[in-house]
Coordinates of N, CA and C in Angstrom, one line a residue:
R1 N 0.8 -1.3 0.2 CA 0.0 -0.3 0.2 C 0.6 1.4 -0.1
Q2 N 2.0 1.1 0.5 CA 3.1 2.5 0.8 C 3.2 2.6 -0.9
S3 N 3.4 1.6 -1.3 CA 4.3 1.7 -2.7 C 2.9 2.0 -3.6
M4 N 2.1 1.5 -3.8 CA 0.3 2.2 -4.1 C 1.1 3.8 -4.2
E5 N 0.9 4.2 -2.5 CA 0.8 5.5 -2.7 C 2.1 6.3 -3.0
H6 N 2.8 6.1 -3.0 CA 4.5 6.7 -3.5 C 4.0 6.7 -5.5
T7 N 3.3 5.4 -5.8 CA 3.2 5.5 -7.5 C 2.1 6.3 -8.1
I8 N 1.5 6.6 -7.2 CA 0.3 7.2 -7.3 C 0.8 8.5 -7.0
T9 N 1.4 9.0 -6.2 CA 1.9 10.6 -6.1 C 3.1 10.7 -7.4
R10 N 3.7 10.1 -7.7 CA 4.6 10.0 -9.0 C 3.8 10.4 -10.0
L11 N 2.9 10.0 -10.0 CA 1.9 9.7 -11.4 C 1.4 11.4 -11.3
L12 N 0.9 12.1 -10.3 CA 0.1 13.1 -10.1 C 1.2 14.6 -9.9
A13 N 2.4 13.9 -10.0 CA 3.5 15.2 -10.1 C 4.0 15.1 -11.7
E14 N 3.9 13.7 -12.4 CA 4.2 13.9 -13.6 C 3.0 14.4 -14.9
S15 N 2.1 14.4 -14.1 CA 0.9 14.2 -15.6 C 0.4 15.4 -16.0
A16 N 0.0 15.5 -17.2 CA -0.3 17.2 -17.6 C -2.0 17.2 -17.5
S17 N -2.9 16.2 -17.2 CA -4.2 15.9 -16.9 C -4.9 15.2 -16.7
P18 N -6.1 15.9 -16.0 CA -6.9 14.4 -15.3 C -7.5 13.2 -16.0
E19 N -7.8 14.0 -17.3 CA -8.1 12.8 -18.0 C -7.2 11.5 -18.5
E20 N -5.8 12.3 -18.3 CA -4.9 11.5 -18.8 C -4.7 10.0 -17.5
V21 N -4.6 11.0 -16.4 CA -3.6 10.3 -14.8 C -5.0 9.2 -14.3
I22 N -6.3 10.2 -14.2 CA -7.4 9.0 -13.1 C -8.0 8.0 -13.4
P23 N -7.7 7.4 -14.7 CA -8.3 5.9 -14.9 C -7.0 5.3 -15.0
E24 N -5.9 5.8 -14.9 CA -4.9 5.0 -14.3 C -4.6 4.6 -12.5
I25 N -4.9 5.7 -12.1 CA -5.2 5.7 -10.6 C -5.9 4.6 -10.4
I26 N -7.2 4.6 -10.9 CA -8.1 3.9 -10.6 C -7.9 2.6 -10.5
Q27 N -7.0 2.1 -11.7 CA -6.9 0.6 -12.0 C -5.4 0.1 -11.2
I28 N -4.7 1.6 -10.8 CA -3.9 1.2 -10.0 C -4.5 0.7 -8.0
I29 N -5.4 1.5 -7.8 CA -5.9 1.1 -6.4 C -6.6 0.0 -7.1
C30 N -7.7 -0.4 -8.0 CA -8.0 -1.6 -7.8 C -7.5 -2.9 -8.2
E31 N -5.9 -3.1 -8.3 CA -5.2 -4.1 -8.7 C -4.9 -4.1 -7.6
T32 N -3.8 -2.8 -6.9 CA -3.3 -3.2 -5.7 C -4.2 -3.8 -4.6
L33 N -5.3 -3.8 -4.8 CA -6.4 -3.9 -3.5 C -7.0 -5.2 -3.7
G34 N -7.0 -5.8 -5.0 CA -7.7 -6.8 -5.1 C -9.5 -6.5 -5.9
W35 N -9.3 -5.3 -5.8 CA -10.8 -5.1 -5.5 C -11.4 -4.8 -7.6
V36 N -12.3 -5.2 -7.9 CA -12.5 -4.8 -9.7 C -13.1 -4.0 -9.8
C37 N -13.2 -2.6 -9.6 CA -14.2 -1.9 -10.9 C -14.2 -0.4 -9.8
G38 N -13.9 0.5 -9.8 CA -13.5 1.9 -9.6 C -14.4 3.1 -10.8
A39 N -14.4 4.3 -10.1 CA -15.0 5.5 -11.0 C -14.6 6.9 -9.9
L40 N -14.8 7.9 -11.2 CA -14.8 8.8 -10.2 C -16.1 9.3 -10.5
W41 N -16.8 10.2 -9.7 CA -17.6 11.5 -9.8 C -17.1 12.9 -9.5
T42 N -17.4 13.5 -10.2 CA -17.0 14.8 -10.3 C -18.0 15.3 -10.3
L43 N -17.7 16.7 -9.0 CA -19.0 17.3 -8.1 C -18.9 18.4 -9.5
D44 N -20.3 19.1 -9.4 CA -20.5 20.6 -10.0 C -21.0 21.2 -8.4
R45 N -20.2 22.2 -7.8 CA -20.3 23.0 -6.3 C -21.3 23.8 -6.7
Q46 N -22.2 24.2 -8.1 CA -23.0 25.0 -7.8 C -24.3 24.3 -8.2
T47 N -24.5 23.2 -8.6 CA -25.6 22.3 -8.4 C -25.8 20.9 -7.6
G48 N -24.6 20.9 -7.1 CA -24.9 19.5 -6.4 C -24.9 18.9 -6.8
A49 N -25.1 18.4 -7.9 CA -24.8 17.4 -8.9 C -23.3 16.5 -9.1
L50 N -23.3 15.3 -9.9 CA -22.1 14.5 -9.9 C -22.9 13.6 -10.9
Q51 N -21.2 14.1 -11.9 CA -21.1 13.2 -12.8 C -20.2 12.4 -13.0
R52 N -20.3 11.3 -14.0 CA -19.1 10.4 -13.8 C -18.4 10.5 -14.7
S53 N -16.6 10.7 -14.7 CA -16.3 10.7 -15.6 C -15.2 10.2 -15.8
A54 N -14.6 9.4 -15.3 CA -13.4 8.5 -15.4 C -13.9 6.7 -14.5
V55 N -13.5 6.0 -15.5 CA -14.1 4.4 -14.6 C -13.0 3.3 -15.2
W56 N -12.5 2.8 -14.2 CA -11.7 1.5 -14.8 C -12.6 0.3 -14.1
S57 N -12.4 -0.7 -15.2 CA -12.7 -2.3 -14.4 C -12.1 -3.0 -15.0
A58 N -12.0 -4.2 -14.2 CA -11.2 -5.8 -14.4 C -12.0 -6.2 -15.4
T59 N -11.6 -6.9 -16.4 CA -12.3 -8.1 -17.4 C -12.6 -9.3 -16.9
T60 N -13.8 -9.0 -16.0 CA -14.4 -9.7 -15.5 C -16.3 -10.0 -15.7
P61 N -16.7 -11.2 -15.8 CA -18.1 -11.5 -16.4 C -18.9 -10.7 -15.5
F62 N -19.4 -10.0 -16.3 CA -20.6 -8.6 -15.6 C -20.0 -7.6 -15.0
V63 N -18.8 -7.6 -14.4 CA -18.8 -6.4 -13.6 C -18.3 -5.3 -15.1
D64 N -17.9 -5.3 -16.3 CA -18.2 -4.2 -16.9 C -19.5 -3.6 -17.0
D65 N -20.5 -4.5 -17.1 CA -22.3 -3.9 -16.8 C -22.5 -3.1 -16.1
F66 N -21.8 -3.2 -14.9 CA -22.4 -2.3 -13.4 C -22.2 -0.9 -13.6
Y67 N -21.7 -0.4 -14.7 CA -21.2 1.1 -15.4 C -22.0 1.6 -16.3
R68 N -22.1 0.2 -17.1 CA -22.6 0.7 -18.5 C -24.3 0.7 -18.1
T69 N -24.6 -0.3 -17.3 CA -26.1 0.3 -17.1 C -26.6 0.8 -16.0
S70 N -25.7 1.4 -15.0 CA -25.9 2.4 -14.1 C -25.8 3.8 -14.6
K71 N -26.5 4.5 -13.9 CA -26.6 5.8 -14.3 C -25.5 6.6 -14.1
Q72 N -25.1 7.7 -15.1 CA -23.3 8.4 -15.3 C -24.0 10.1 -14.5
Y73 N -24.8 9.9 -14.2 CA -25.8 11.2 -13.4 C -26.0 11.1 -12.4
I74 N -25.6 11.8 -11.6 CA -26.7 11.8 -10.0 C -26.9 12.9 -9.5
Q75 N -28.0 13.8 -10.1 CA -28.7 15.0 -9.8 C -28.8 15.6 -8.7
K76 N -28.9 14.8 -7.6 CA -29.0 15.1 -5.8 C -28.8 13.7 -5.5
P77 N -27.3 13.9 -4.8 CA -27.2 12.2 -4.1 C -28.1 12.0 -2.8
T78 N -28.5 10.9 -2.5 CA -29.3 10.8 -1.2 C -28.2 11.1 -0.2
K79 N -28.5 11.2 1.3 CA -27.7 11.5 2.4 C -27.0 10.3 2.8
D80 N -27.9 9.1 2.5 CA -27.6 7.9 3.4 C -26.8 7.0 2.6
G81 N -26.9 7.2 1.4 CA -26.4 6.9 0.4 C -24.9 6.9 0.5
L82 N -24.0 5.8 -0.5 CA -22.7 5.7 -0.5 C -22.1 6.9 -0.9
I83 N -22.4 8.0 -2.0 CA -21.7 8.4 -2.4 C -22.4 10.4 -1.1
G84 N -23.6 10.2 -1.0 CA -24.3 10.9 -0.2 C -23.4 11.1 1.5
Q85 N -22.9 9.7 2.1 CA -22.8 9.9 3.2 C -21.1 10.5 2.8
T86 N -20.4 10.0 1.8 CA -18.8 10.3 1.5 C -19.0 11.9 1.1
L87 N -20.0 12.7 0.9 CA -20.0 14.4 0.7 C -20.2 14.7 2.0
G88 N -20.8 13.8 3.1 CA -21.6 14.5 4.1 C -20.6 14.6 5.3
A89 N -19.9 13.6 5.3 CA -18.6 13.7 6.0 C -17.2 13.7 5.8
A90 N -17.2 14.2 4.3 CA -16.2 14.8 4.2 C -15.2 13.2 4.2
A91 N -15.0 12.4 4.3 CA -14.1 11.3 4.9 C -14.4 9.9 4.1
P92 N -13.5 9.1 4.0 CA -14.0 7.7 3.5 C -14.8 7.2 4.2
I93 N -16.1 6.6 3.7 CA -16.9 5.6 3.7 C -17.0 4.5 3.4
W94 N -17.1 3.3 4.6 CA -16.8 1.7 4.0 C -18.2 0.9 4.1
N95 N -18.8 0.3 2.4 CA -19.6 -0.5 2.9 C -19.9 -2.1 3.3
P96 N -19.6 -2.8 3.9 CA -19.4 -4.3 3.6 C -20.2 -4.7 2.6
D97 N -21.0 -5.1 2.0 CA -22.2 -5.6 1.6 C -23.2 -4.5 1.0
V98 N -23.1 -3.6 -0.1 CA -24.1 -2.7 -0.9 C -25.3 -3.5 -2.1
S99 N -25.0 -4.9 -2.1 CA -25.8 -5.8 -2.7 C -27.2 -5.7 -1.9
H100 N -26.9 -5.7 -0.3 CA -28.2 -5.7 0.0 C -28.3 -4.4 0.8
D101 N -28.2 -3.1 0.7 CA -28.4 -1.8 1.1 C -29.6 -1.4 0.7
T102 N -30.7 -1.5 1.5 CA -31.7 -0.5 0.9 C -31.4 0.9 0.6
R103 N -30.6 1.3 1.1 CA -30.0 2.6 0.6 C -29.5 3.1 -0.1
F104 N -28.2 1.9 -0.7 CA -27.7 2.0 -1.9 C -28.7 1.9 -3.1
L105 N -28.7 3.0 -3.5 CA -29.9 3.2 -4.9 C -29.1 1.7 -6.2
R106 N -28.2 1.7 -6.3 CA -27.7 0.8 -7.6 C -27.6 -0.2 -6.8
A107 N -27.9 -0.9 -5.9 CA -28.0 -2.6 -4.9 C -28.5 -3.4 -6.3
S108 N -29.5 -3.5 -6.3 CA -29.9 -4.3 -7.2 C -29.0 -4.6 -8.8
V109 N -28.7 -3.2 -9.3 CA -27.6 -3.8 -10.6 C -26.4 -4.1 -9.8
A110 N -25.6 -3.9 -8.5 CA -24.4 -4.2 -8.0 C -24.8 -5.8 -7.6
R111 N -25.9 -5.9 -7.3 CA -26.4 -7.4 -6.9 C -26.7 -8.7 -8.2
E112 N -26.7 -7.9 -9.7 CA -27.0 -8.7 -10.6 C -25.8 -9.2 -11.1
C113 N -24.5 -7.8 -10.9 CA -23.3 -7.9 -11.3 C -22.1 -8.4 -10.5
G114 N -22.9 -8.8 -8.9 CA -21.9 -9.5 -8.5 C -21.1 -8.7 -7.5
L115 N -21.2 -7.7 -7.4 CA -20.3 -6.4 -6.4 C -21.0 -6.9 -5.0
R116 N -19.9 -6.9 -4.4 CA -20.7 -7.0 -2.8 C -19.7 -5.2 -1.8
A117 N -18.8 -5.5 -1.4 CA -17.8 -4.4 -0.5 C -17.5 -3.0 -1.5
A118 N -18.0 -2.0 -1.0 CA -18.0 -0.6 -1.6 C -16.9 0.0 -1.0
L119 N -16.2 0.9 -1.5 CA -15.0 2.1 -0.7 C -15.5 3.4 -1.5
A120 N -15.4 4.4 -0.4 CA -15.7 5.7 -1.9 C -14.9 6.9 -0.6
F121 N -14.0 7.2 -1.2 CA -13.9 8.9 -0.4 C -13.6 10.0 -1.5
P122 N -13.8 11.0 -0.5 CA -13.9 12.4 -1.4 C -12.3 12.8 -2.1
I123 N -12.5 14.0 -2.8 CA -11.2 14.2 -3.3 C -11.6 15.4 -2.7
Q124 N -10.6 16.1 -2.2 CA -10.5 17.0 -1.7 C -9.3 18.0 -1.1
A125 N -9.2 19.0 -1.2 CA -8.1 20.2 -0.9 C -8.2 21.5 0.1
G126 N -7.8 22.1 0.5 CA -8.5 23.0 1.5 C -9.5 23.1 1.7
G127 N -9.7 22.1 2.0 CA -11.1 22.3 2.8 C -12.6 22.0 1.6
E128 N -12.0 22.0 0.4 CA -12.7 21.6 -0.9 C -13.1 21.0 -1.9
I129 N -14.2 20.0 -1.8 CA -14.4 18.5 -2.3 C -14.6 19.0 -4.1
F130 N -14.1 18.2 -4.5 CA -13.7 18.0 -6.0 C -15.1 17.0 -6.7
G131 N -15.4 15.9 -5.8 CA -15.4 14.6 -5.9 C -15.5 13.8 -5.4
V132 N -16.1 12.6 -6.0 CA -16.1 11.3 -4.7 C -15.2 10.1 -6.1
M133 N -14.3 9.3 -4.9 CA -14.2 8.4 -5.6 C -14.4 6.8 -5.3
E134 N -15.2 5.8 -6.1 CA -15.7 4.8 -5.6 C -15.0 3.3 -5.9
F135 N -15.1 2.7 -5.0 CA -14.6 1.3 -5.7 C -15.5 -0.1 -4.9
F136 N -15.4 -0.8 -5.6 CA -16.0 -2.3 -5.2 C -15.4 -3.5 -5.4
N137 N -16.0 -4.3 -4.5 CA -15.0 -5.7 -4.7 C -16.2 -6.8 -4.9
Q138 N -15.7 -7.7 -4.9 CA -16.9 -9.2 -5.2 C -17.0 -10.2 -4.0
Q139 N -16.1 -9.3 -2.9 CA -16.6 -10.7 -2.1 C -16.9 -9.0 -0.8
A140 N -18.1 -9.5 0.4 CA -18.0 -9.0 1.2 C -17.2 -8.7 2.1
Q141 N -16.8 -7.4 2.8 CA -15.5 -7.2 3.6 C -16.1 -6.1 4.4
Q142 N -14.9 -6.5 5.6 CA -15.5 -5.7 6.8 C -14.3 -4.6 6.6
A143 N -14.3 -3.5 7.1 CA -13.5 -2.2 6.8 C -12.5 -2.5 7.3
D144 N -11.6 -1.9 6.7 CA -9.8 -2.4 6.9 C -9.9 -0.9 7.0
H145 N -9.1 -0.8 7.8 CA -8.6 0.8 8.6 C -7.2 1.3 8.1
E146 N -6.6 0.4 7.3 CA -5.2 0.7 6.7 C -5.7 0.7 5.3
I147 N -6.8 0.6 4.6 CA -7.0 0.8 3.2 C -8.1 2.3 3.8
L148 N -8.3 3.0 4.4 CA -9.1 3.5 4.9 C -7.6 4.8 5.2
Q149 N -7.3 4.9 5.9 CA -5.6 5.5 5.7 C -5.1 5.9 4.4
S150 N -5.0 5.0 3.6 CA -4.8 5.1 2.4 C -5.4 5.8 1.4
A151 N -6.7 6.0 1.4 CA -7.9 6.3 0.9 C -7.8 8.1 1.0
H152 N -7.9 8.0 2.5 CA -7.7 9.8 2.7 C -6.1 10.2 2.3
F153 N -5.1 9.8 2.4 CA -3.9 10.1 1.8 C -4.4 10.4 0.5
I154 N -4.7 9.7 -0.4 CA -4.9 9.1 -2.2 C -5.8 10.4 -2.3
G155 N -6.8 10.5 -1.2 CA -8.1 11.5 -1.9 C -7.1 13.2 -1.9
R156 N -6.5 13.5 -0.8 CA -6.1 14.4 -0.6 C -5.3 15.1 -1.7
H157 N -4.4 14.3 -2.1 CA -3.5 14.2 -2.9 C -3.6 14.7 -4.7
I158 N -4.6 13.8 -4.7 CA -5.6 13.9 -5.9 C -6.5 15.2 -6.1
G159 N -6.9 15.3 -5.0 CA -7.5 17.0 -4.5 C -7.0 18.1 -4.9
Q160 N -5.0 18.0 -4.4 CA -4.5 19.4 -5.1 C -3.8 19.3 -6.4
F161 N -3.6 18.0 -6.9 CA -3.5 17.9 -7.9 C -4.7 18.4 -9.0
L162 N -5.7 18.2 -8.8 CA -7.0 19.0 -9.3 C -7.0 20.2 -9.5
Q163 N -6.9 20.8 -7.5 CA -6.8 22.3 -7.6 C -5.6 22.8 -8.2
R164 N -4.5 22.2 -8.6 CA -3.4 23.2 -9.1 C -3.5 23.0 -10.8
K165 N -4.5 22.1 -11.1 CA -4.7 22.3 -12.5 C -5.9 23.2 -12.6
Q166 N -7.0 23.4 -11.6 CA -8.0 24.4 -11.8 C -7.1 25.4 -12.3
A167 N -6.3 25.9 -11.3 CA -5.7 27.3 -11.3 C -4.4 27.6 -12.8
E168 N -4.2 26.8 -12.9 CA -3.2 26.8 -14.3 C -3.9 26.9 -15.5
D169 N -5.6 26.1 -15.8 CA -6.2 26.9 -16.2 C -7.2 27.9 -16.4
A170 N -7.1 28.6 -15.3 CA -7.5 29.6 -15.0 C -6.4 31.0 -15.4
L171 N -5.2 30.8 -15.1 CA -4.5 31.7 -15.7 C -3.7 31.6 -16.9
R172 N -4.1 30.1 -17.7 CA -4.0 30.0 -19.3 C -5.3 31.1 -19.7
E173 N -6.4 31.0 -19.0 CA -7.7 31.3 -19.7 C -7.1 33.4 -19.7
S174 N -7.4 33.8 -18.1 CA -6.3 35.0 -18.1 C -5.2 35.7 -18.8
E175 N -4.6 35.0 -19.5 CA -3.4 35.3 -19.8 C -3.9 35.4 -21.5
A176 N -4.5 34.7 -21.9 CA -5.0 34.5 -23.5 C -5.8 35.9 -23.8
H177 N -6.9 36.2 -22.5 CA -8.4 37.2 -22.2 C -7.2 38.5 -22.6
F178 N -6.1 38.3 -21.8 CA -5.1 39.7 -21.6 C -4.6 39.7 -23.1
R179 N -4.2 38.5 -24.0 CA -3.5 39.0 -25.4 C -4.6 39.3 -26.1
A180 N -5.4 38.7 -25.9 CA -6.4 39.0 -26.9 C -7.5 41.0 -27.0
L181 N -7.2 41.3 -25.7 CA -7.1 42.9 -25.4 C -6.0 43.6 -26.1
V182 N -5.0 43.1 -26.1 CA -3.7 44.0 -26.3 C -3.7 44.0 -27.9
D183 N -3.9 42.8 -28.2 CA -4.0 42.3 -29.7 C -4.8 43.6 -30.4
Q184 N -6.2 43.5 -29.7 CA -7.1 44.8 -30.4 C -6.9 46.2 -30.1
A185 N -6.1 46.1 -29.5 CA -5.7 48.3 -28.6 C -5.3 48.6 -30.1
S186 N -5.5 49.8 -30.1 CA -5.1 50.6 -31.0 C -3.9 51.3 -30.8
D187 N -3.3 51.1 -29.6 CA -2.3 51.8 -29.3 C -0.7 50.3 -30.1
S188 N -0.1 51.1 -29.4 CA 1.2 50.1 -29.9 C 1.8 49.7 -28.8
F189 N 1.9 48.2 -28.5 CA 2.1 47.5 -27.4 C 3.4 46.7 -27.7
Y190 N 4.6 47.0 -26.6 CA 5.7 45.8 -27.0 C 6.4 45.9 -25.9
M191 N 7.3 44.8 -25.5 CA 7.7 44.6 -24.4 C 9.3 44.1 -24.5
H192 N 10.2 44.1 -24.0 CA 12.0 43.7 -23.6 C 12.2 43.8 -22.9
D193 N 13.6 42.9 -23.2 CA 14.4 42.4 -21.7 C 15.7 43.9 -21.6
V194 N 16.0 43.7 -20.9 CA 17.0 44.7 -20.1 C 18.1 45.2 -21.3
E195 N 18.3 44.1 -22.3 CA 19.8 44.6 -23.4 C 19.0 45.3 -24.2
G196 N 17.5 45.4 -24.6 CA 16.3 45.8 -25.4 C 16.0 45.4 -26.7
N197 N 16.3 44.0 -26.1 CA 15.7 43.1 -27.5 C 14.0 42.9 -27.2
F198 N 13.4 43.1 -28.2 CA 12.2 42.9 -28.1 C 11.7 41.3 -27.9
I199 N 10.8 41.3 -26.8 CA 10.4 39.8 -26.6 C 9.0 39.9 -26.5
D200 N 7.9 40.9 -26.9 CA 6.5 40.4 -27.4 C 5.9 42.2 -27.8
V201 N 5.2 42.2 -28.6 CA 4.2 42.9 -29.5 C 3.1 42.9 -29.8
N202 N 2.4 44.1 -30.2 CA 1.1 43.6 -30.6 C 1.2 44.0 -32.0
Q203 N 0.0 44.0 -32.6 CA -0.2 44.0 -34.0 C -0.3 45.2 -34.4
H204 N -0.6 46.2 -33.8 CA -0.5 47.2 -33.8 C 1.1 47.8 -33.6
G205 N 1.6 47.6 -33.2 CA 3.0 47.6 -33.1 C 3.5 47.2 -33.8
C206 N 3.5 45.9 -35.0 CA 3.7 45.4 -36.0 C 3.9 46.0 -36.9
D207 N 2.6 47.3 -37.3 CA 1.9 47.3 -38.7 C 2.8 49.0 -38.3

Protein backbone atom coordinates (compact mmCIF):
# COMPACT_ATOMS: atom_id res chain seq x y z
CA ARG A 1 0.00 0.00 0.00
CA GLN A 2 2.92 2.34 0.63
CA SER A 3 4.19 1.51 -2.85
CA MET A 4 0.72 2.29 -4.25
CA GLU A 5 0.68 5.68 -2.52
CA HIS A 6 4.19 6.45 -3.80
CA THR A 7 3.27 5.45 -7.38
CA ILE A 8 0.12 7.60 -7.34
CA THR A 9 2.04 10.58 -5.94
CA ARG A 10 4.62 10.21 -8.74
CA LEU A 11 1.93 9.92 -11.44
CA LEU A 12 0.21 13.09 -10.21
CA ALA A 13 3.51 14.97 -10.21
CA GLU A 14 4.31 13.90 -13.78
CA SER A 15 0.84 14.09 -15.36
CA ALA A 16 -0.33 16.94 -17.55
CA SER A 17 -4.09 16.34 -17.31
CA PRO A 18 -6.70 14.64 -15.08
CA GLU A 19 -8.18 12.82 -18.09
CA GLU A 20 -4.84 11.11 -18.60
CA VAL A 21 -3.99 10.09 -15.06
CA ILE A 22 -7.27 9.41 -13.20
CA PRO A 23 -8.19 6.13 -14.99
CA GLU A 24 -4.65 4.89 -14.39
CA ILE A 25 -4.91 5.72 -10.68
CA ILE A 26 -8.24 3.88 -10.42
CA GLN A 27 -6.65 0.83 -12.05
CA ILE A 28 -3.65 0.93 -9.69
CA ILE A 29 -5.90 1.09 -6.62
CA CYS A 30 -8.11 -1.76 -7.84
CA GLU A 31 -5.20 -4.03 -8.75
CA THR A 32 -3.33 -3.29 -5.52
CA LEU A 33 -6.33 -4.00 -3.30
CA GLY A 34 -7.67 -6.85 -5.42
CA TRP A 35 -10.94 -5.02 -6.15
CA VAL A 36 -12.64 -5.15 -9.54
CA CYS A 37 -13.83 -1.68 -10.53
CA GLY A 38 -13.82 1.98 -9.60
CA ALA A 39 -14.89 5.39 -10.82
CA LEU A 40 -14.47 9.11 -10.22
CA TRP A 41 -17.61 11.20 -9.75
CA THR A 42 -16.91 14.88 -10.40
CA LEU A 43 -18.89 17.35 -8.31
CA ASP A 44 -20.55 20.47 -9.72
CA ARG A 45 -20.29 22.73 -6.67
CA GLN A 46 -22.96 25.14 -7.96
CA THR A 47 -25.71 22.54 -8.45
CA GLY A 48 -24.48 19.74 -6.18
CA ALA A 49 -24.83 17.24 -9.04
CA LEU A 50 -22.20 14.61 -9.82
CA GLN A 51 -21.10 13.17 -13.14
CA ARG A 52 -19.09 9.99 -13.63
CA SER A 53 -16.00 11.24 -15.42
CA ALA A 54 -13.60 8.28 -15.27
CA VAL A 55 -13.99 4.50 -14.93
CA TRP A 56 -11.82 1.40 -14.79
CA SER A 57 -13.00 -2.19 -14.45
CA ALA A 58 -11.35 -5.60 -14.59
CA THR A 59 -12.17 -7.88 -17.50
CA THR A 60 -14.47 -9.97 -15.33
CA PRO A 61 -17.90 -11.26 -16.41
CA PHE A 62 -20.73 -8.87 -15.49
CA VAL A 63 -18.45 -6.24 -13.89
CA ASP A 64 -18.41 -4.08 -17.03
CA ASP A 65 -22.20 -4.19 -17.00
CA PHE A 66 -22.36 -2.33 -13.68
CA TYR A 67 -21.21 0.98 -15.12
CA ARG A 68 -22.73 0.34 -18.52
CA THR A 69 -26.23 -0.09 -17.07
CA SER A 70 -26.13 2.32 -14.11
CA LYS A 71 -26.56 6.08 -14.23
CA GLN A 72 -23.70 8.35 -15.28
CA TYR A 73 -25.22 11.42 -13.65
CA ILE A 74 -26.54 11.98 -10.12
CA GLN A 75 -28.57 15.16 -9.83
CA LYS A 76 -28.84 15.04 -6.05
CA PRO A 77 -27.22 12.18 -4.08
CA THR A 78 -29.22 10.84 -1.14
CA LYS A 79 -27.71 11.64 2.25
CA ASP A 80 -27.63 7.99 3.36
CA GLY A 81 -26.29 6.59 0.07
CA LEU A 82 -22.62 5.74 -0.47
CA ILE A 83 -21.72 8.97 -2.29
CA GLY A 84 -24.03 11.13 -0.18
CA GLN A 85 -22.50 9.79 3.04
CA THR A 86 -19.01 10.44 1.70
CA LEU A 87 -19.85 14.04 0.79
CA GLY A 88 -21.57 14.61 4.13
CA ALA A 89 -18.73 13.18 6.20
CA ALA A 90 -15.97 14.58 3.96
CA ALA A 91 -14.18 11.34 4.83
CA PRO A 92 -13.83 7.78 3.46
CA ILE A 93 -16.91 5.55 3.82
CA TRP A 94 -16.85 1.74 3.79
CA ASN A 95 -19.89 -0.44 3.08
CA PRO A 96 -19.35 -4.18 3.77
CA ASP A 97 -22.06 -5.28 1.31
CA VAL A 98 -23.95 -2.81 -0.89
CA SER A 99 -25.84 -5.57 -2.69
CA HIS A 100 -28.23 -5.91 0.28
CA ASP A 101 -28.22 -2.28 1.43
CA THR A 102 -31.58 -0.66 0.65
CA ARG A 103 -30.00 2.80 1.02
CA PHE A 104 -27.73 2.08 -1.97
CA LEU A 105 -29.82 2.99 -5.02
CA ARG A 106 -27.73 0.81 -7.32
CA ALA A 107 -28.03 -2.23 -5.05
CA SER A 108 -30.04 -4.34 -7.52
CA VAL A 109 -27.56 -3.65 -10.33
CA ALA A 110 -24.63 -4.37 -8.01
CA ARG A 111 -26.25 -7.65 -6.97
CA GLU A 112 -26.78 -8.69 -10.60
CA CYS A 113 -23.15 -7.86 -11.40
CA GLY A 114 -21.77 -9.67 -8.34
CA LEU A 115 -20.48 -6.60 -6.50
CA ARG A 116 -20.48 -6.61 -2.69
CA ALA A 117 -18.07 -4.49 -0.60
CA ALA A 118 -17.70 -0.81 -1.49
CA LEU A 119 -15.33 2.00 -0.57
CA ALA A 120 -15.79 5.68 -1.37
CA PHE A 121 -13.63 8.65 -0.44
CA PRO A 122 -13.76 12.38 -1.18
CA ILE A 123 -11.33 14.15 -3.49
CA GLN A 124 -10.59 17.29 -1.54
CA ALA A 125 -8.02 20.00 -0.88
CA GLY A 126 -8.10 23.09 1.30
CA GLY A 127 -11.59 22.28 2.56
CA GLU A 128 -12.95 22.09 -1.00
CA ILE A 129 -14.43 18.83 -2.36
CA PHE A 130 -13.93 18.18 -6.07
CA GLY A 131 -15.63 14.80 -6.27
CA VAL A 132 -15.84 11.25 -4.94
CA MET A 133 -13.99 8.07 -5.90
CA GLU A 134 -15.76 4.74 -5.41
CA PHE A 135 -14.49 1.15 -5.59
CA PHE A 136 -16.19 -2.25 -5.48
CA ASN A 137 -15.14 -5.77 -4.55
CA GLN A 138 -16.82 -9.06 -5.48
CA GLN A 139 -16.54 -10.24 -1.89
CA ALA A 140 -18.27 -8.88 1.20
CA GLN A 141 -15.59 -7.37 3.43
CA GLN A 142 -15.48 -5.54 6.74
CA ALA A 143 -13.74 -2.17 6.95
CA ASP A 144 -9.95 -2.23 6.69
CA HIS A 145 -8.53 0.74 8.60
CA GLU A 146 -5.23 0.72 6.72
CA ILE A 147 -7.11 0.98 3.40
CA LEU A 148 -9.18 3.84 4.83
CA GLN A 149 -5.98 5.67 5.80
CA SER A 150 -4.59 5.16 2.29
CA ALA A 151 -7.88 6.42 0.83
CA HIS A 152 -7.62 9.62 2.88
CA PHE A 153 -4.02 10.15 1.71
CA ILE A 154 -4.84 9.49 -1.97
CA GLY A 155 -8.00 11.63 -1.93
CA ARG A 156 -6.06 14.57 -0.53
CA HIS A 157 -3.26 14.26 -3.11
CA ILE A 158 -5.66 13.97 -6.06
CA GLY A 159 -7.54 16.98 -4.69
CA GLN A 160 -4.34 19.04 -4.60
CA PHE A 161 -3.59 17.94 -8.16
CA LEU A 162 -7.05 19.02 -9.41
CA GLN A 163 -6.81 22.28 -7.49
CA ARG A 164 -3.45 23.02 -9.11
CA LYS A 165 -4.77 22.18 -12.59
CA GLN A 166 -7.76 24.45 -12.10
CA ALA A 167 -5.45 27.30 -11.10
CA GLU A 168 -3.27 26.66 -14.16
CA ASP A 169 -6.33 26.62 -16.45
CA ALA A 170 -7.58 29.88 -14.92
CA LEU A 171 -4.15 31.48 -15.46
CA ARG A 172 -4.06 30.37 -19.11
CA GLU A 173 -7.56 31.75 -19.66
CA SER A 174 -6.57 35.05 -18.05
CA GLU A 175 -3.43 35.27 -20.20
CA ALA A 176 -5.42 34.50 -23.36
CA HIS A 177 -7.93 37.21 -22.45
CA PHE A 178 -5.12 39.71 -21.83
CA ARG A 179 -3.49 38.77 -25.16
CA ALA A 180 -6.78 39.33 -27.01
CA LEU A 181 -7.21 42.76 -25.43
CA VAL A 182 -3.62 43.76 -26.25
CA ASP A 183 -3.89 42.57 -29.88
CA GLN A 184 -7.11 44.54 -30.37
CA ALA A 185 -5.70 47.74 -28.81
CA SER A 186 -5.31 50.77 -31.06
CA ASP A 187 -2.03 51.68 -29.36
CA SER A 188 1.33 50.08 -29.96
CA PHE A 189 2.34 47.67 -27.23
CA TYR A 190 5.69 45.98 -26.86
CA MET A 191 7.96 44.47 -24.24
CA HIS A 192 11.74 44.20 -24.25
CA ASP A 193 14.41 42.74 -22.00
CA VAL A 194 17.11 44.68 -20.16
CA GLU A 195 19.31 44.63 -23.28
CA GLY A 196 16.59 46.18 -25.43
CA ASN A 197 15.67 43.01 -27.35
CA PHE A 198 11.97 42.81 -28.24
CA ILE A 199 10.23 39.83 -26.60
CA ASP A 200 6.59 40.72 -27.31
CA VAL A 201 4.68 43.13 -29.52
CA ASN A 202 1.02 43.52 -30.50
CA GLN A 203 -0.33 43.74 -34.06
CA HIS A 204 -0.59 47.53 -34.04
CA GLY A 205 3.05 47.74 -33.01
CA CYS A 206 3.96 45.45 -35.92
CA ASP A 207 1.99 47.60 -38.33
